[in-house]
Amino acid sequence: QVQLVESGGGLVQAGGALRLSCVASGIIIRGSPMAWYRQAPGKQRELVARISTVSSTTYADSVKGRFTISRNNAKNAVYLQMNRLKPEDTAVYYCQASVVATMYWGQGTQVTVSS
């Protein structure tokens, strides 16, 4: 059974930082591109950042220069370091793994940024 478990969300003031973690079980992420998505109330889920199997990264324009995605294959985990947070970053953040033709999702972790 594949599971992606996110952690690290919470309430933070604007300008603050959080580090999200996603630990996978049931799959070995080494051969899988990984990504973080987010969904704010009333909005569609959007891609925040993606990391390839060789650790090349892409970011949404709205988070470039503030967020950093990384992976630790030995720990079967992917991370999202979020700095200089803004109220518009408030959302549920989801970890996603692409394994062959299947996408797996975590349950999400809430990030709330107060102004």
GROMACS .gro file of N, CA and C in nm:
model
  345
    1GLN      N    1   0.085  -0.119   0.000
    1GLN     CA    2   0.000   0.000   0.000
    1GLN      C    3   0.089   0.124   0.000
    2VAL      N    4   0.063   0.212  -0.096
    2VAL     CA    5   0.142   0.333  -0.108
    2VAL      C    6   0.086   0.441  -0.017
    3GLN      N    7   0.174   0.503   0.057
    3GLN     CA    8   0.134   0.615   0.142
    3GLN      C    9   0.235   0.727   0.130
    4LEU      N   10   0.184   0.850   0.121
    4LEU     CA   11   0.266   0.970   0.129
    4LEU      C   12   0.213   1.048   0.249
    5VAL      N   13   0.300   1.073   0.344
    5VAL     CA   14   0.256   1.140   0.467
    5VAL      C   15   0.328   1.273   0.479
    6GLU      N   16   0.250   1.381   0.472
    6GLU     CA   17   0.307   1.516   0.484
    6GLU      C   18   0.304   1.561   0.630
    7SER      N   19   0.396   1.647   0.663
    7SER     CA   20   0.400   1.709   0.795
    7SER      C   21   0.471   1.843   0.784
    8GLY      N   22   0.459   1.922   0.890
    8GLY     CA   23   0.531   2.048   0.894
    8GLY      C   24   0.447   2.171   0.872
    9GLY      N   25   0.321   2.153   0.840
    9GLY     CA   26   0.234   2.269   0.821
    9GLY      C   27   0.203   2.335   0.954
   10GLY      N   28   0.136   2.449   0.945
   10GLY     CA   29   0.098   2.520   1.066
   10GLY      C   30   0.063   2.664   1.038
   11LEU      N   31   0.056   2.742   1.146
   11LEU     CA   32   0.023   2.884   1.138
   11LEU      C   33   0.152   2.964   1.157
   12VAL      N   34   0.175   3.057   1.066
   12VAL     CA   35   0.296   3.139   1.073
   12VAL      C   36   0.262   3.281   1.029
   13GLN      N   37   0.335   3.378   1.081
   13GLN     CA   38   0.314   3.516   1.040
   13GLN      C   39   0.379   3.542   0.905
   14ALA      N   40   0.327   3.639   0.834
   14ALA     CA   41   0.387   3.678   0.707
   14ALA      C   42   0.534   3.711   0.728
   15GLY      N   43   0.616   3.664   0.634
   15GLY     CA   44   0.759   3.681   0.644
   15GLY      C   45   0.830   3.565   0.711
   16GLY      N   46   0.753   3.477   0.771
   16GLY     CA   47   0.811   3.362   0.839
   16GLY      C   48   0.843   3.248   0.745
   17ALA      N   49   0.880   3.134   0.805
   17ALA     CA   50   0.923   3.019   0.726
   17ALA      C   51   0.864   2.890   0.783
   18LEU      N   52   0.847   2.793   0.697
   18LEU     CA   53   0.806   2.658   0.735
   18LEU      C   54   0.879   2.559   0.645
   19ARG      N   55   0.898   2.440   0.697
   19ARG     CA   56   0.955   2.332   0.617
   19ARG      C   57   0.860   2.215   0.618
   20LEU      N   58   0.810   2.181   0.500
   20LEU     CA   59   0.722   2.067   0.487
   20LEU      C   60   0.803   1.942   0.454
   21SER      N   61   0.758   1.831   0.507
   21SER     CA   62   0.821   1.702   0.478
   21SER      C   63   0.716   1.606   0.423
   22CYS      N   64   0.760   1.516   0.338
   22CYS     CA   65   0.673   1.412   0.283
   22CYS      C   66   0.755   1.282   0.284
   23VAL      N   67   0.707   1.187   0.360
   23VAL     CA   68   0.774   1.058   0.368
   23VAL      C   69   0.689   0.953   0.299
   24ALA      N   70   0.751   0.878   0.211
   24ALA     CA   71   0.678   0.778   0.133
   24ALA      C   72   0.700   0.639   0.190
   25SER      N   73   0.597   0.557   0.180
   25SER     CA   74   0.607   0.415   0.212
   25SER      C   75   0.532   0.338   0.104
   26GLY      N   76   0.576   0.216   0.080
   26GLY     CA   77   0.513   0.135  -0.024
   26GLY      C   78   0.569   0.158  -0.162
   27ILE      N   79   0.651   0.261  -0.177
   27ILE     CA   80   0.720   0.288  -0.303
   27ILE      C   81   0.861   0.335  -0.270
   28ILE      N   82   0.949   0.319  -0.366
   28ILE     CA   83   1.084   0.374  -0.356
   28ILE      C   84   1.087   0.497  -0.445
   29ILE      N   85   1.106   0.613  -0.387
   29ILE     CA   86   1.090   0.737  -0.465
   29ILE      C   87   1.210   0.766  -0.554
   30ARG      N   88   1.320   0.690  -0.538
   30ARG     CA   89   1.442   0.723  -0.612
   30ARG      C   90   1.417   0.738  -0.762
   31GLY      N   91   1.330   0.652  -0.815
   31GLY     CA   92   1.306   0.655  -0.958
   31GLY      C   93   1.185   0.736  -0.999
   32SER      N   94   1.136   0.821  -0.907
   32SER     CA   95   1.011   0.892  -0.934
   32SER      C   96   1.029   1.042  -0.922
   33PRO      N   97   0.978   1.115  -1.020
   33PRO     CA   98   0.965   1.260  -1.000
   33PRO      C   99   0.868   1.285  -0.885
   34MET      N  100   0.897   1.388  -0.807
   34MET     CA  101   0.813   1.422  -0.693
   34MET      C  102   0.771   1.569  -0.705
   35ALA      N  103   0.660   1.602  -0.641
   35ALA     CA  104   0.612   1.741  -0.653
   35ALA      C  105   0.533   1.780  -0.529
   36TRP      N  106   0.523   1.909  -0.511
   36TRP     CA  107   0.433   1.968  -0.412
   36TRP      C  108   0.328   2.050  -0.487
   37TYR      N  109   0.204   2.031  -0.449
   37TYR     CA  110   0.092   2.109  -0.499
   37TYR      C  111   0.026   2.179  -0.381
   38ARG      N  112  -0.058   2.275  -0.411
   38ARG     CA  113  -0.136   2.339  -0.306
   38ARG      C  114  -0.275   2.373  -0.357
   39GLN      N  115  -0.368   2.382  -0.264
   39GLN     CA  116  -0.504   2.418  -0.300
   39GLN      C  117  -0.560   2.511  -0.193
   40ALA      N  118  -0.590   2.632  -0.235
   40ALA     CA  119  -0.651   2.730  -0.146
   40ALA      C  120  -0.803   2.718  -0.156
   41PRO      N  121  -0.876   2.763  -0.055
   41PRO     CA  122  -1.022   2.753  -0.057
   41PRO      C  123  -1.081   2.820  -0.181
   42GLY      N  124  -1.168   2.747  -0.250
   42GLY     CA  125  -1.234   2.801  -0.366
   42GLY      C  126  -1.149   2.807  -0.491
   43LYS      N  127  -1.028   2.752  -0.484
   43LYS     CA  128  -0.937   2.756  -0.600
   43LYS      C  129  -0.899   2.616  -0.642
   44GLN      N  130  -0.849   2.605  -0.764
   44GLN     CA  131  -0.803   2.477  -0.815
   44GLN      C  132  -0.667   2.442  -0.754
   45ARG      N  133  -0.639   2.314  -0.748
   45ARG     CA  134  -0.507   2.270  -0.703
   45ARG      C  135  -0.403   2.314  -0.805
   46GLU      N  136  -0.291   2.366  -0.757
   46GLU     CA  137  -0.187   2.414  -0.847
   46GLU      C  138  -0.051   2.359  -0.809
   47LEU      N  139   0.032   2.345  -0.911
   47LEU     CA  140   0.169   2.297  -0.889
   47LEU      C  141   0.251   2.407  -0.822
   48VAL      N  142   0.322   2.370  -0.717
   48VAL     CA  143   0.411   2.464  -0.649
   48VAL      C  144   0.555   2.441  -0.692
   49ALA      N  145   0.599   2.315  -0.687
   49ALA     CA  146   0.736   2.283  -0.721
   49ALA      C  147   0.746   2.136  -0.759
   50ARG      N  148   0.843   2.108  -0.846
   50ARG     CA  149   0.865   1.970  -0.890
   50ARG      C  150   1.014   1.942  -0.889
   51ILE      N  151   1.049   1.817  -0.856
   51ILE     CA  152   1.189   1.776  -0.857
   51ILE      C  153   1.200   1.645  -0.932
   52SER      N  154   1.294   1.639  -1.024
   52SER     CA  155   1.311   1.519  -1.106
   52SER      C  156   1.393   1.415  -1.031
   53THR      N  157   1.413   1.302  -1.096
   53THR     CA  158   1.491   1.194  -1.035
   53THR      C  159   1.639   1.232  -1.021
   54VAL      N  160   1.682   1.331  -1.101
   54VAL     CA  161   1.821   1.377  -1.090
   54VAL      C  162   1.828   1.513  -1.023
   55SER      N  163   1.718   1.548  -0.953
   55SER     CA  164   1.710   1.669  -0.869
   55SER      C  165   1.712   1.800  -0.946
   56SER      N  166   1.671   1.796  -1.072
   56SER     CA  167   1.645   1.924  -1.137
   56SER      C  168   1.507   1.972  -1.089
   57THR      N  169   1.493   2.103  -1.075
   57THR     CA  170   1.373   2.157  -1.011
   57THR      C  171   1.302   2.260  -1.099
   58THR      N  172   1.172   2.269  -1.080
   58THR     CA  173   1.092   2.375  -1.141
   58THR      C  174   0.997   2.429  -1.036
   59TYR      N  175   0.964   2.558  -1.050
   59TYR     CA  176   0.881   2.625  -0.951
   59TYR      C  177   0.773   2.708  -1.019
   60ALA      N  178   0.662   2.723  -0.949
   60ALA     CA  179   0.562   2.820  -0.992
   60ALA      C  180   0.623   2.959  -0.980
   61ASP      N  181   0.585   3.047  -1.069
   61ASP     CA  182   0.640   3.183  -1.066
   61ASP      C  183   0.614   3.251  -0.930
   62SER      N  184   0.502   3.220  -0.870
   62SER     CA  185   0.464   3.287  -0.746
   62SER      C  186   0.553   3.251  -0.627
   63VAL      N  187   0.630   3.142  -0.639
   63VAL     CA  188   0.714   3.099  -0.525
   63VAL      C  189   0.863   3.101  -0.558
   64LYS      N  190   0.898   3.132  -0.681
   64LYS     CA  191   1.040   3.134  -0.718
   64LYS      C  192   1.118   3.229  -0.630
   65GLY      N  193   1.234   3.182  -0.583
   65GLY     CA  194   1.318   3.263  -0.498
   65GLY      C  195   1.281   3.258  -0.351
   66ARG      N  196   1.166   3.198  -0.320
   66ARG     CA  197   1.123   3.188  -0.179
   66ARG      C  198   1.115   3.042  -0.132
   67PHE      N  199   1.076   2.952  -0.222
   67PHE     CA  200   1.058   2.811  -0.186
   67PHE      C  201   1.169   2.728  -0.248
   68THR      N  202   1.206   2.620  -0.179
   68THR     CA  203   1.306   2.526  -0.231
   68THR      C  204   1.258   2.384  -0.209
   69ILE      N  205   1.252   2.308  -0.316
   69ILE     CA  206   1.217   2.166  -0.306
   69ILE      C  207   1.346   2.084  -0.307
   70SER      N  208   1.347   1.979  -0.227
   70SER     CA  209   1.464   1.891  -0.223
   70SER      C  210   1.417   1.748  -0.194
   71ARG      N  211   1.507   1.654  -0.215
   71ARG     CA  212   1.473   1.516  -0.189
   71ARG      C  213   1.589   1.446  -0.121
   72ASN      N  214   1.555   1.346  -0.041
   72ASN     CA  215   1.654   1.260   0.023
   72ASN      C  216   1.610   1.118  -0.005
   73ASN      N  217   1.670   1.060  -0.108
   73ASN     CA  218   1.628   0.925  -0.149
   73ASN      C  219   1.657   0.822  -0.041
   74ALA      N  220   1.761   0.843   0.036
   74ALA     CA  221   1.795   0.747   0.142
   74ALA      C  222   1.686   0.742   0.248
   75LYS      N  223   1.617   0.856   0.267
   75LYS     CA  224   1.508   0.861   0.364
   75LYS      C  225   1.371   0.847   0.297
   76ASN      N  226   1.373   0.828   0.164
   76ASN     CA  227   1.247   0.814   0.090
   76ASN      C  228   1.156   0.935   0.116
   77ALA      N  229   1.216   1.053   0.110
   77ALA     CA  230   1.144   1.173   0.151
   77ALA      C  231   1.171   1.289   0.055
   78VAL      N  232   1.077   1.380   0.052
   78VAL     CA  233   1.091   1.504  -0.023
   78VAL      C  234   1.049   1.619   0.070
   79TYR      N  235   1.109   1.735   0.049
   79TYR     CA  236   1.088   1.847   0.139
   79TYR      C  237   1.053   1.973   0.060
   80LEU      N  238   0.989   2.065   0.129
   80LEU     CA  239   0.964   2.197   0.072
   80LEU      C  240   0.996   2.302   0.178
   81GLN      N  241   1.106   2.372   0.156
   81GLN     CA  242   1.143   2.482   0.244
   81GLN      C  243   1.075   2.607   0.194
   82MET      N  244   0.995   2.670   0.278
   82MET     CA  245   0.919   2.788   0.238
   82MET      C  246   0.964   2.906   0.323
   83ASN      N  247   1.022   3.005   0.257
   83ASN     CA  248   1.070   3.125   0.325
   83ASN      C  249   0.989   3.246   0.280
   84ARG      N  250   0.997   3.352   0.357
   84ARG     CA  251   0.929   3.478   0.326
   84ARG      C  252   0.784   3.452   0.287
   85LEU      N  253   0.716   3.380   0.373
   85LEU     CA  254   0.579   3.341   0.343
   85LEU      C  255   0.487   3.462   0.338
   86LYS      N  256   0.387   3.450   0.251
   86LYS     CA  257   0.288   3.556   0.231
   86LYS      C  258   0.148   3.501   0.262
   87PRO      N  259   0.055   3.588   0.295
   87PRO     CA  260  -0.082   3.539   0.320
   87PRO      C  261  -0.139   3.460   0.202
   88GLU      N  262  -0.102   3.496   0.081
   88GLU     CA  263  -0.153   3.425  -0.036
   88GLU      C  264  -0.094   3.286  -0.052
   89ASP      N  265   0.002   3.250   0.033
   89ASP     CA  266   0.053   3.113   0.033
   89ASP      C  267  -0.035   3.020   0.117
   90THR      N  268  -0.134   3.075   0.184
   90THR     CA  269  -0.225   2.994   0.265
   90THR      C  270  -0.298   2.893   0.179
   91ALA      N  271  -0.287   2.766   0.215
   91ALA     CA  272  -0.347   2.658   0.137
   91ALA      C  273  -0.320   2.525   0.207
   92VAL      N  274  -0.384   2.422   0.155
   92VAL     CA  275  -0.345   2.286   0.191
   92VAL      C  276  -0.239   2.242   0.091
   93TYR      N  277  -0.128   2.194   0.142
   93TYR     CA  278  -0.016   2.153   0.058
   93TYR      C  279  -0.013   2.000   0.049
   94TYR      N  280  -0.001   1.951  -0.075
   94TYR     CA  281  -0.004   1.808  -0.102
   94TYR      C  282   0.127   1.763  -0.166
   95CYS      N  283   0.172   1.649  -0.123
   95CYS     CA  284   0.287   1.582  -0.184
   95CYS      C  285   0.235   1.488  -0.293
   96GLN      N  286   0.308   1.480  -0.402
   96GLN     CA  287   0.266   1.395  -0.513
   96GLN      C  288   0.387   1.318  -0.566
   97ALA      N  289   0.364   1.190  -0.594
   97ALA     CA  290   0.467   1.105  -0.654
   97ALA      C  291   0.415   1.048  -0.786
   98SER      N  292   0.499   1.054  -0.886
   98SER     CA  293   0.464   0.996  -1.017
   98SER      C  294   0.540   0.864  -1.033
   99VAL      N  295   0.467   0.754  -1.029
   99VAL     CA  296   0.528   0.622  -1.037
   99VAL      C  297   0.474   0.554  -1.162
  100VAL      N  298   0.558   0.545  -1.264
  100VAL     CA  299   0.519   0.492  -1.395
  100VAL      C  300   0.400   0.575  -1.445
  101ALA      N  301   0.284   0.515  -1.459
  101ALA     CA  302   0.169   0.588  -1.511
  101ALA      C  303   0.071   0.627  -1.401
  102THR      N  304   0.112   0.616  -1.275
  102THR     CA  305   0.022   0.641  -1.163
  102THR      C  306   0.073   0.757  -1.079
  103MET      N  307  -0.020   0.843  -1.039
  103MET     CA  308   0.014   0.952  -0.948
  103MET      C  309  -0.044   0.922  -0.811
  104TYR      N  310   0.038   0.935  -0.711
  104TYR     CA  311  -0.004   0.915  -0.573
  104TYR      C  312  -0.003   1.049  -0.500
  105TRP      N  313  -0.096   1.065  -0.408
  105TRP     CA  314  -0.111   1.189  -0.334
  105TRP      C  315  -0.111   1.163  -0.184
  106GLY      N  316  -0.056   1.258  -0.110
  106GLY     CA  317  -0.071   1.255   0.034
  106GLY      C  318  -0.204   1.314   0.075
  107GLN      N  319  -0.225   1.317   0.206
  107GLN     CA  320  -0.353   1.366   0.258
  107GLN      C  321  -0.353   1.519   0.273
  108GLY      N  322  -0.237   1.579   0.263
  108GLY     CA  323  -0.228   1.725   0.271
  108GLY      C  324  -0.195   1.775   0.411
  109THR      N  325  -0.131   1.890   0.413
  109THR     CA  326  -0.100   1.957   0.539
  109THR      C  327  -0.136   2.105   0.524
  110GLN      N  328  -0.202   2.161   0.623
  110GLN     CA  329  -0.251   2.298   0.616
  110GLN      C  330  -0.139   2.397   0.649
  111VAL      N  331  -0.125   2.496   0.564
  111VAL     CA  332  -0.035   2.608   0.589
  111VAL      C  333  -0.120   2.735   0.592
  112THR      N  334  -0.111   2.808   0.701
  112THR     CA  335  -0.186   2.932   0.716
  112THR      C  336  -0.089   3.044   0.748
  113VAL      N  337  -0.091   3.149   0.667
  113VAL     CA  338  -0.001   3.263   0.685
  113VAL      C  339  -0.086   3.383   0.722
  114SER      N  340  -0.060   3.436   0.840
  114SER     CA  341  -0.137   3.552   0.886
  114SER      C  342  -0.066   3.681   0.849
  115SER      N  343  -0.145   3.784   0.826
  115SER     CA  344  -0.086   3.913   0.785
  115SER      C  345  -0.056   4.000   0.906
   0.00000   0.00000   0.00000
